[in-house]
């Protein structure tokens, strides 16, 4: 039960993070000039690498896997495995798409010293970042729903 609760909480928190980027942060940054976009995104990306984020990011996968392994009632297993698959997808998209894009933008350096901010922003590819973030948002939200359902089913079984 503890693993299922932890999986639900961490997955829900991450769905909120991705959702906030999808409907607020990226649209807001998208309306800014190149210098503001690059500087603000670099600052946000540096700030998000912290124990709070990393606990939720890694915890969503690990806690969901633990919930699958420790689950005594096999009737919950389809919901848990589906949530795990979605959380693994989110993890993979983050590592293969978002981290490289974010790191490349940070590697461009101080926005005050970048000669061609428009080129740096274009190489970042906001549309690609946002499209794949939508995949993360929808996948983590669906995983959260599946885990909530597993908690509901578990409560009905007892």
PDB file of C-alpha atoms in Angstrom:
ATOM      1  CA  UNK A   1       0.000   0.000   0.000  1.00  0.00           C
ATOM      2  CA  UNK A   2       2.838   2.415   0.813  1.00  0.00           C
ATOM      3  CA  UNK A   3       4.451   1.929  -2.592  1.00  0.00           C
ATOM      4  CA  UNK A   4       1.122   2.492  -4.348  1.00  0.00           C
ATOM      5  CA  UNK A   5       0.520   5.697  -2.401  1.00  0.00           C
ATOM      6  CA  UNK A   6       4.061   6.908  -3.112  1.00  0.00           C
ATOM      7  CA  UNK A   7       3.679   6.045  -6.806  1.00  0.00           C
ATOM      8  CA  UNK A   8       0.396   7.940  -6.982  1.00  0.00           C
ATOM      9  CA  UNK A   9       1.785  10.982  -5.211  1.00  0.00           C
ATOM     10  CA  UNK A  10       5.028  11.229  -7.198  1.00  0.00           C
ATOM     11  CA  UNK A  11       3.257  10.617 -10.498  1.00  0.00           C
ATOM     12  CA  UNK A  12       0.655  13.256  -9.672  1.00  0.00           C
ATOM     13  CA  UNK A  13       3.314  15.766  -8.752  1.00  0.00           C
ATOM     14  CA  UNK A  14       5.165  15.170 -12.005  1.00  0.00           C
ATOM     15  CA  UNK A  15       1.959  15.441 -14.052  1.00  0.00           C
ATOM     16  CA  UNK A  16       1.523  18.844 -12.438  1.00  0.00           C
ATOM     17  CA  UNK A  17       5.069  19.921 -13.289  1.00  0.00           C
ATOM     18  CA  UNK A  18       4.752  18.907 -16.941  1.00  0.00           C
ATOM     19  CA  UNK A  19       1.279  20.404 -17.169  1.00  0.00           C
ATOM     20  CA  UNK A  20       2.457  23.716 -15.737  1.00  0.00           C
ATOM     21  CA  UNK A  21       5.209  23.888 -18.350  1.00  0.00           C
ATOM     22  CA  UNK A  22       2.678  23.000 -21.058  1.00  0.00           C
ATOM     23  CA  UNK A  23      -0.028  25.528 -20.300  1.00  0.00           C
ATOM     24  CA  UNK A  24       1.837  28.341 -18.548  1.00  0.00           C
ATOM     25  CA  UNK A  25       5.636  28.455 -18.614  1.00  0.00           C
ATOM     26  CA  UNK A  26       6.335  27.699 -22.275  1.00  0.00           C
ATOM     27  CA  UNK A  27       3.459  29.811 -23.641  1.00  0.00           C
ATOM     28  CA  UNK A  28       4.607  32.670 -21.416  1.00  0.00           C
ATOM     29  CA  UNK A  29       8.229  32.346 -22.477  1.00  0.00           C
ATOM     30  CA  UNK A  30       7.121  31.999 -26.088  1.00  0.00           C
ATOM     31  CA  UNK A  31       5.841  35.580 -25.978  1.00  0.00           C
ATOM     32  CA  UNK A  32       9.196  36.997 -24.930  1.00  0.00           C
ATOM     33  CA  UNK A  33      12.153  38.272 -26.918  1.00  0.00           C
ATOM     34  CA  UNK A  34      15.114  35.974 -27.583  1.00  0.00           C
ATOM     35  CA  UNK A  35      17.308  37.280 -24.741  1.00  0.00           C
ATOM     36  CA  UNK A  36      14.525  36.895 -22.184  1.00  0.00           C
ATOM     37  CA  UNK A  37      13.590  33.435 -23.457  1.00  0.00           C
ATOM     38  CA  UNK A  38      17.128  32.073 -23.367  1.00  0.00           C
ATOM     39  CA  UNK A  39      17.984  33.613 -19.999  1.00  0.00           C
ATOM     40  CA  UNK A  40      14.718  32.659 -18.305  1.00  0.00           C
ATOM     41  CA  UNK A  41      14.735  29.107 -19.646  1.00  0.00           C
ATOM     42  CA  UNK A  42      18.351  28.611 -18.622  1.00  0.00           C
ATOM     43  CA  UNK A  43      17.572  29.876 -15.114  1.00  0.00           C
ATOM     44  CA  UNK A  44      14.460  27.694 -14.783  1.00  0.00           C
ATOM     45  CA  UNK A  45      16.317  24.619 -16.013  1.00  0.00           C
ATOM     46  CA  UNK A  46      19.127  25.164 -13.529  1.00  0.00           C
ATOM     47  CA  UNK A  47      16.623  25.719 -10.719  1.00  0.00           C
ATOM     48  CA  UNK A  48      14.545  22.623 -11.447  1.00  0.00           C
ATOM     49  CA  UNK A  49      17.481  20.281 -10.936  1.00  0.00           C
ATOM     50  CA  UNK A  50      16.912  19.917  -7.208  1.00  0.00           C
ATOM     51  CA  UNK A  51      15.954  17.181  -4.736  1.00  0.00           C
ATOM     52  CA  UNK A  52      12.221  17.998  -4.942  1.00  0.00           C
ATOM     53  CA  UNK A  53      12.089  17.531  -8.705  1.00  0.00           C
ATOM     54  CA  UNK A  54      14.453  14.571  -8.796  1.00  0.00           C
ATOM     55  CA  UNK A  55      12.527  12.753  -6.055  1.00  0.00           C
ATOM     56  CA  UNK A  56       9.315  13.025  -8.052  1.00  0.00           C
ATOM     57  CA  UNK A  57      10.957  12.330 -11.416  1.00  0.00           C
ATOM     58  CA  UNK A  58      12.801   9.194 -10.345  1.00  0.00           C
ATOM     59  CA  UNK A  59      10.249   8.281  -7.681  1.00  0.00           C
ATOM     60  CA  UNK A  60       7.373   8.054 -10.165  1.00  0.00           C
ATOM     61  CA  UNK A  61       9.125   5.214 -11.987  1.00  0.00           C
ATOM     62  CA  UNK A  62      10.687   3.498  -8.970  1.00  0.00           C
ATOM     63  CA  UNK A  63       7.612   3.683  -6.741  1.00  0.00           C
ATOM     64  CA  UNK A  64       5.341   2.460  -9.526  1.00  0.00           C
ATOM     65  CA  UNK A  65       7.712  -0.434 -10.198  1.00  0.00           C
ATOM     66  CA  UNK A  66       7.749  -1.204  -6.469  1.00  0.00           C
ATOM     67  CA  UNK A  67       3.945  -1.090  -6.384  1.00  0.00           C
ATOM     68  CA  UNK A  68       3.880  -3.658  -9.202  1.00  0.00           C
ATOM     69  CA  UNK A  69       6.353  -5.948  -7.445  1.00  0.00           C
ATOM     70  CA  UNK A  70       4.860  -5.637  -3.970  1.00  0.00           C
ATOM     71  CA  UNK A  71       1.231  -5.837  -5.043  1.00  0.00           C
ATOM     72  CA  UNK A  72      -0.459  -8.754  -3.281  1.00  0.00           C
ATOM     73  CA  UNK A  73      -3.674  -8.488  -5.290  1.00  0.00           C
ATOM     74  CA  UNK A  74      -3.119  -9.396  -8.932  1.00  0.00           C
ATOM     75  CA  UNK A  75      -6.413  -7.707  -9.925  1.00  0.00           C
ATOM     76  CA  UNK A  76      -4.558  -4.403  -9.611  1.00  0.00           C
ATOM     77  CA  UNK A  77      -1.667  -5.494 -11.794  1.00  0.00           C
ATOM     78  CA  UNK A  78      -3.058  -4.343 -15.192  1.00  0.00           C
ATOM     79  CA  UNK A  79      -3.579  -0.797 -13.863  1.00  0.00           C
ATOM     80  CA  UNK A  80      -0.178  -0.745 -12.202  1.00  0.00           C
ATOM     81  CA  UNK A  81       1.665  -2.101 -15.235  1.00  0.00           C
ATOM     82  CA  UNK A  82      -0.031   0.415 -17.527  1.00  0.00           C
ATOM     83  CA  UNK A  83       0.945   3.239 -15.161  1.00  0.00           C
ATOM     84  CA  UNK A  84       4.502   1.911 -15.034  1.00  0.00           C
ATOM     85  CA  UNK A  85       4.723   1.804 -18.836  1.00  0.00           C
ATOM     86  CA  UNK A  86       3.536   5.412 -19.049  1.00  0.00           C
ATOM     87  CA  UNK A  87       5.972   6.559 -16.344  1.00  0.00           C
ATOM     88  CA  UNK A  88       8.832   4.814 -18.155  1.00  0.00           C
ATOM     89  CA  UNK A  89       7.766   6.561 -21.368  1.00  0.00           C
ATOM     90  CA  UNK A  90       7.835   9.928 -19.596  1.00  0.00           C
ATOM     91  CA  UNK A  91      11.286   9.165 -18.177  1.00  0.00           C
ATOM     92  CA  UNK A  92      12.584   8.121 -21.623  1.00  0.00           C
ATOM     93  CA  UNK A  93      11.175  11.207 -23.365  1.00  0.00           C
ATOM     94  CA  UNK A  94      12.719  13.454 -20.729  1.00  0.00           C
ATOM     95  CA  UNK A  95      16.150  11.840 -21.007  1.00  0.00           C
ATOM     96  CA  UNK A  96      16.228  11.553 -24.808  1.00  0.00           C
ATOM     97  CA  UNK A  97      14.459  14.766 -25.866  1.00  0.00           C
ATOM     98  CA  UNK A  98      14.266  17.366 -23.103  1.00  0.00           C
ATOM     99  CA  UNK A  99      17.594  16.933 -21.347  1.00  0.00           C
ATOM    100  CA  UNK A 100      19.651  17.287 -24.569  1.00  0.00           C
ATOM    101  CA  UNK A 101      17.659  20.347 -25.673  1.00  0.00           C
ATOM    102  CA  UNK A 102      17.907  21.942 -22.235  1.00  0.00           C
ATOM    103  CA  UNK A 103      21.629  21.183 -21.938  1.00  0.00           C
ATOM    104  CA  UNK A 104      22.359  22.636 -25.379  1.00  0.00           C
ATOM    105  CA  UNK A 105      20.547  25.838 -24.456  1.00  0.00           C
ATOM    106  CA  UNK A 106      22.497  26.118 -21.197  1.00  0.00           C
ATOM    107  CA  UNK A 107      25.762  25.397 -23.044  1.00  0.00           C
ATOM    108  CA  UNK A 108      25.142  28.403 -25.291  1.00  0.00           C
ATOM    109  CA  UNK A 109      26.283  30.523 -22.371  1.00  0.00           C
ATOM    110  CA  UNK A 110      25.300  33.814 -20.853  1.00  0.00           C
ATOM    111  CA  UNK A 111      22.585  35.490 -22.970  1.00  0.00           C
ATOM    112  CA  UNK A 112      24.433  38.790 -22.548  1.00  0.00           C
ATOM    113  CA  UNK A 113      27.405  37.317 -24.404  1.00  0.00           C
ATOM    114  CA  UNK A 114      25.626  35.363 -27.148  1.00  0.00           C
ATOM    115  CA  UNK A 115      26.061  37.074 -30.500  1.00  0.00           C
ATOM    116  CA  UNK A 116      23.048  35.485 -32.219  1.00  0.00           C
ATOM    117  CA  UNK A 117      20.318  34.812 -29.667  1.00  0.00           C
ATOM    118  CA  UNK A 118      17.763  34.128 -32.396  1.00  0.00           C
ATOM    119  CA  UNK A 119      19.890  31.266 -33.751  1.00  0.00           C
ATOM    120  CA  UNK A 120      20.327  29.791 -30.268  1.00  0.00           C
ATOM    121  CA  UNK A 121      16.588  29.941 -29.683  1.00  0.00           C
ATOM    122  CA  UNK A 122      15.876  28.429 -33.095  1.00  0.00           C
ATOM    123  CA  UNK A 123      18.280  25.521 -32.459  1.00  0.00           C
ATOM    124  CA  UNK A 124      16.519  24.918 -29.124  1.00  0.00           C
ATOM    125  CA  UNK A 125      13.347  24.198 -31.141  1.00  0.00           C
ATOM    126  CA  UNK A 126      10.522  25.306 -28.859  1.00  0.00           C
ATOM    127  CA  UNK A 127       7.924  23.471 -30.959  1.00  0.00           C
ATOM    128  CA  UNK A 128       9.708  20.135 -30.562  1.00  0.00           C
ATOM    129  CA  UNK A 129      10.204  20.728 -26.836  1.00  0.00           C
ATOM    130  CA  UNK A 130       6.514  21.605 -26.360  1.00  0.00           C
ATOM    131  CA  UNK A 131       5.244  18.714 -28.498  1.00  0.00           C
ATOM    132  CA  UNK A 132       7.196  16.167 -26.491  1.00  0.00           C
ATOM    133  CA  UNK A 133       6.235  17.896 -23.262  1.00  0.00           C
ATOM    134  CA  UNK A 134       2.609  17.379 -24.265  1.00  0.00           C
ATOM    135  CA  UNK A 135       3.418  13.664 -24.531  1.00  0.00           C
ATOM    136  CA  UNK A 136       4.861  13.818 -21.005  1.00  0.00           C
ATOM    137  CA  UNK A 137       1.867  15.761 -19.701  1.00  0.00           C
ATOM    138  CA  UNK A 138      -0.728  13.409 -21.161  1.00  0.00           C
ATOM    139  CA  UNK A 139       1.218  10.267 -20.259  1.00  0.00           C
ATOM    140  CA  UNK A 140       1.900  11.261 -16.664  1.00  0.00           C
ATOM    141  CA  UNK A 141      -1.689  12.445 -16.205  1.00  0.00           C
ATOM    142  CA  UNK A 142      -2.965   9.124 -17.551  1.00  0.00           C
ATOM    143  CA  UNK A 143      -0.541   7.236 -15.272  1.00  0.00           C
ATOM    144  CA  UNK A 144      -1.818   9.266 -12.323  1.00  0.00           C
ATOM    145  CA  UNK A 145      -5.391   8.381 -13.236  1.00  0.00           C
ATOM    146  CA  UNK A 146      -4.510   4.692 -13.489  1.00  0.00           C
ATOM    147  CA  UNK A 147      -2.845   4.761 -10.080  1.00  0.00           C
ATOM    148  CA  UNK A 148      -5.851   6.561  -8.578  1.00  0.00           C
ATOM    149  CA  UNK A 149      -8.049   3.872 -10.060  1.00  0.00           C
ATOM    150  CA  UNK A 150      -5.811   1.151  -8.602  1.00  0.00           C
ATOM    151  CA  UNK A 151      -6.250   2.776  -5.171  1.00  0.00           C
ATOM    152  CA  UNK A 152     -10.011   2.861  -5.710  1.00  0.00           C
ATOM    153  CA  UNK A 153     -10.137  -0.787  -6.757  1.00  0.00           C
ATOM    154  CA  UNK A 154      -7.946  -1.752  -3.833  1.00  0.00           C
ATOM    155  CA  UNK A 155     -10.326   0.010  -1.465  1.00  0.00           C
ATOM    156  CA  UNK A 156     -13.299  -1.840  -2.927  1.00  0.00           C
ATOM    157  CA  UNK A 157     -11.608  -5.225  -2.629  1.00  0.00           C
ATOM    158  CA  UNK A 158     -10.783  -4.892   1.065  1.00  0.00           C
TER     159      UNK A 158
END
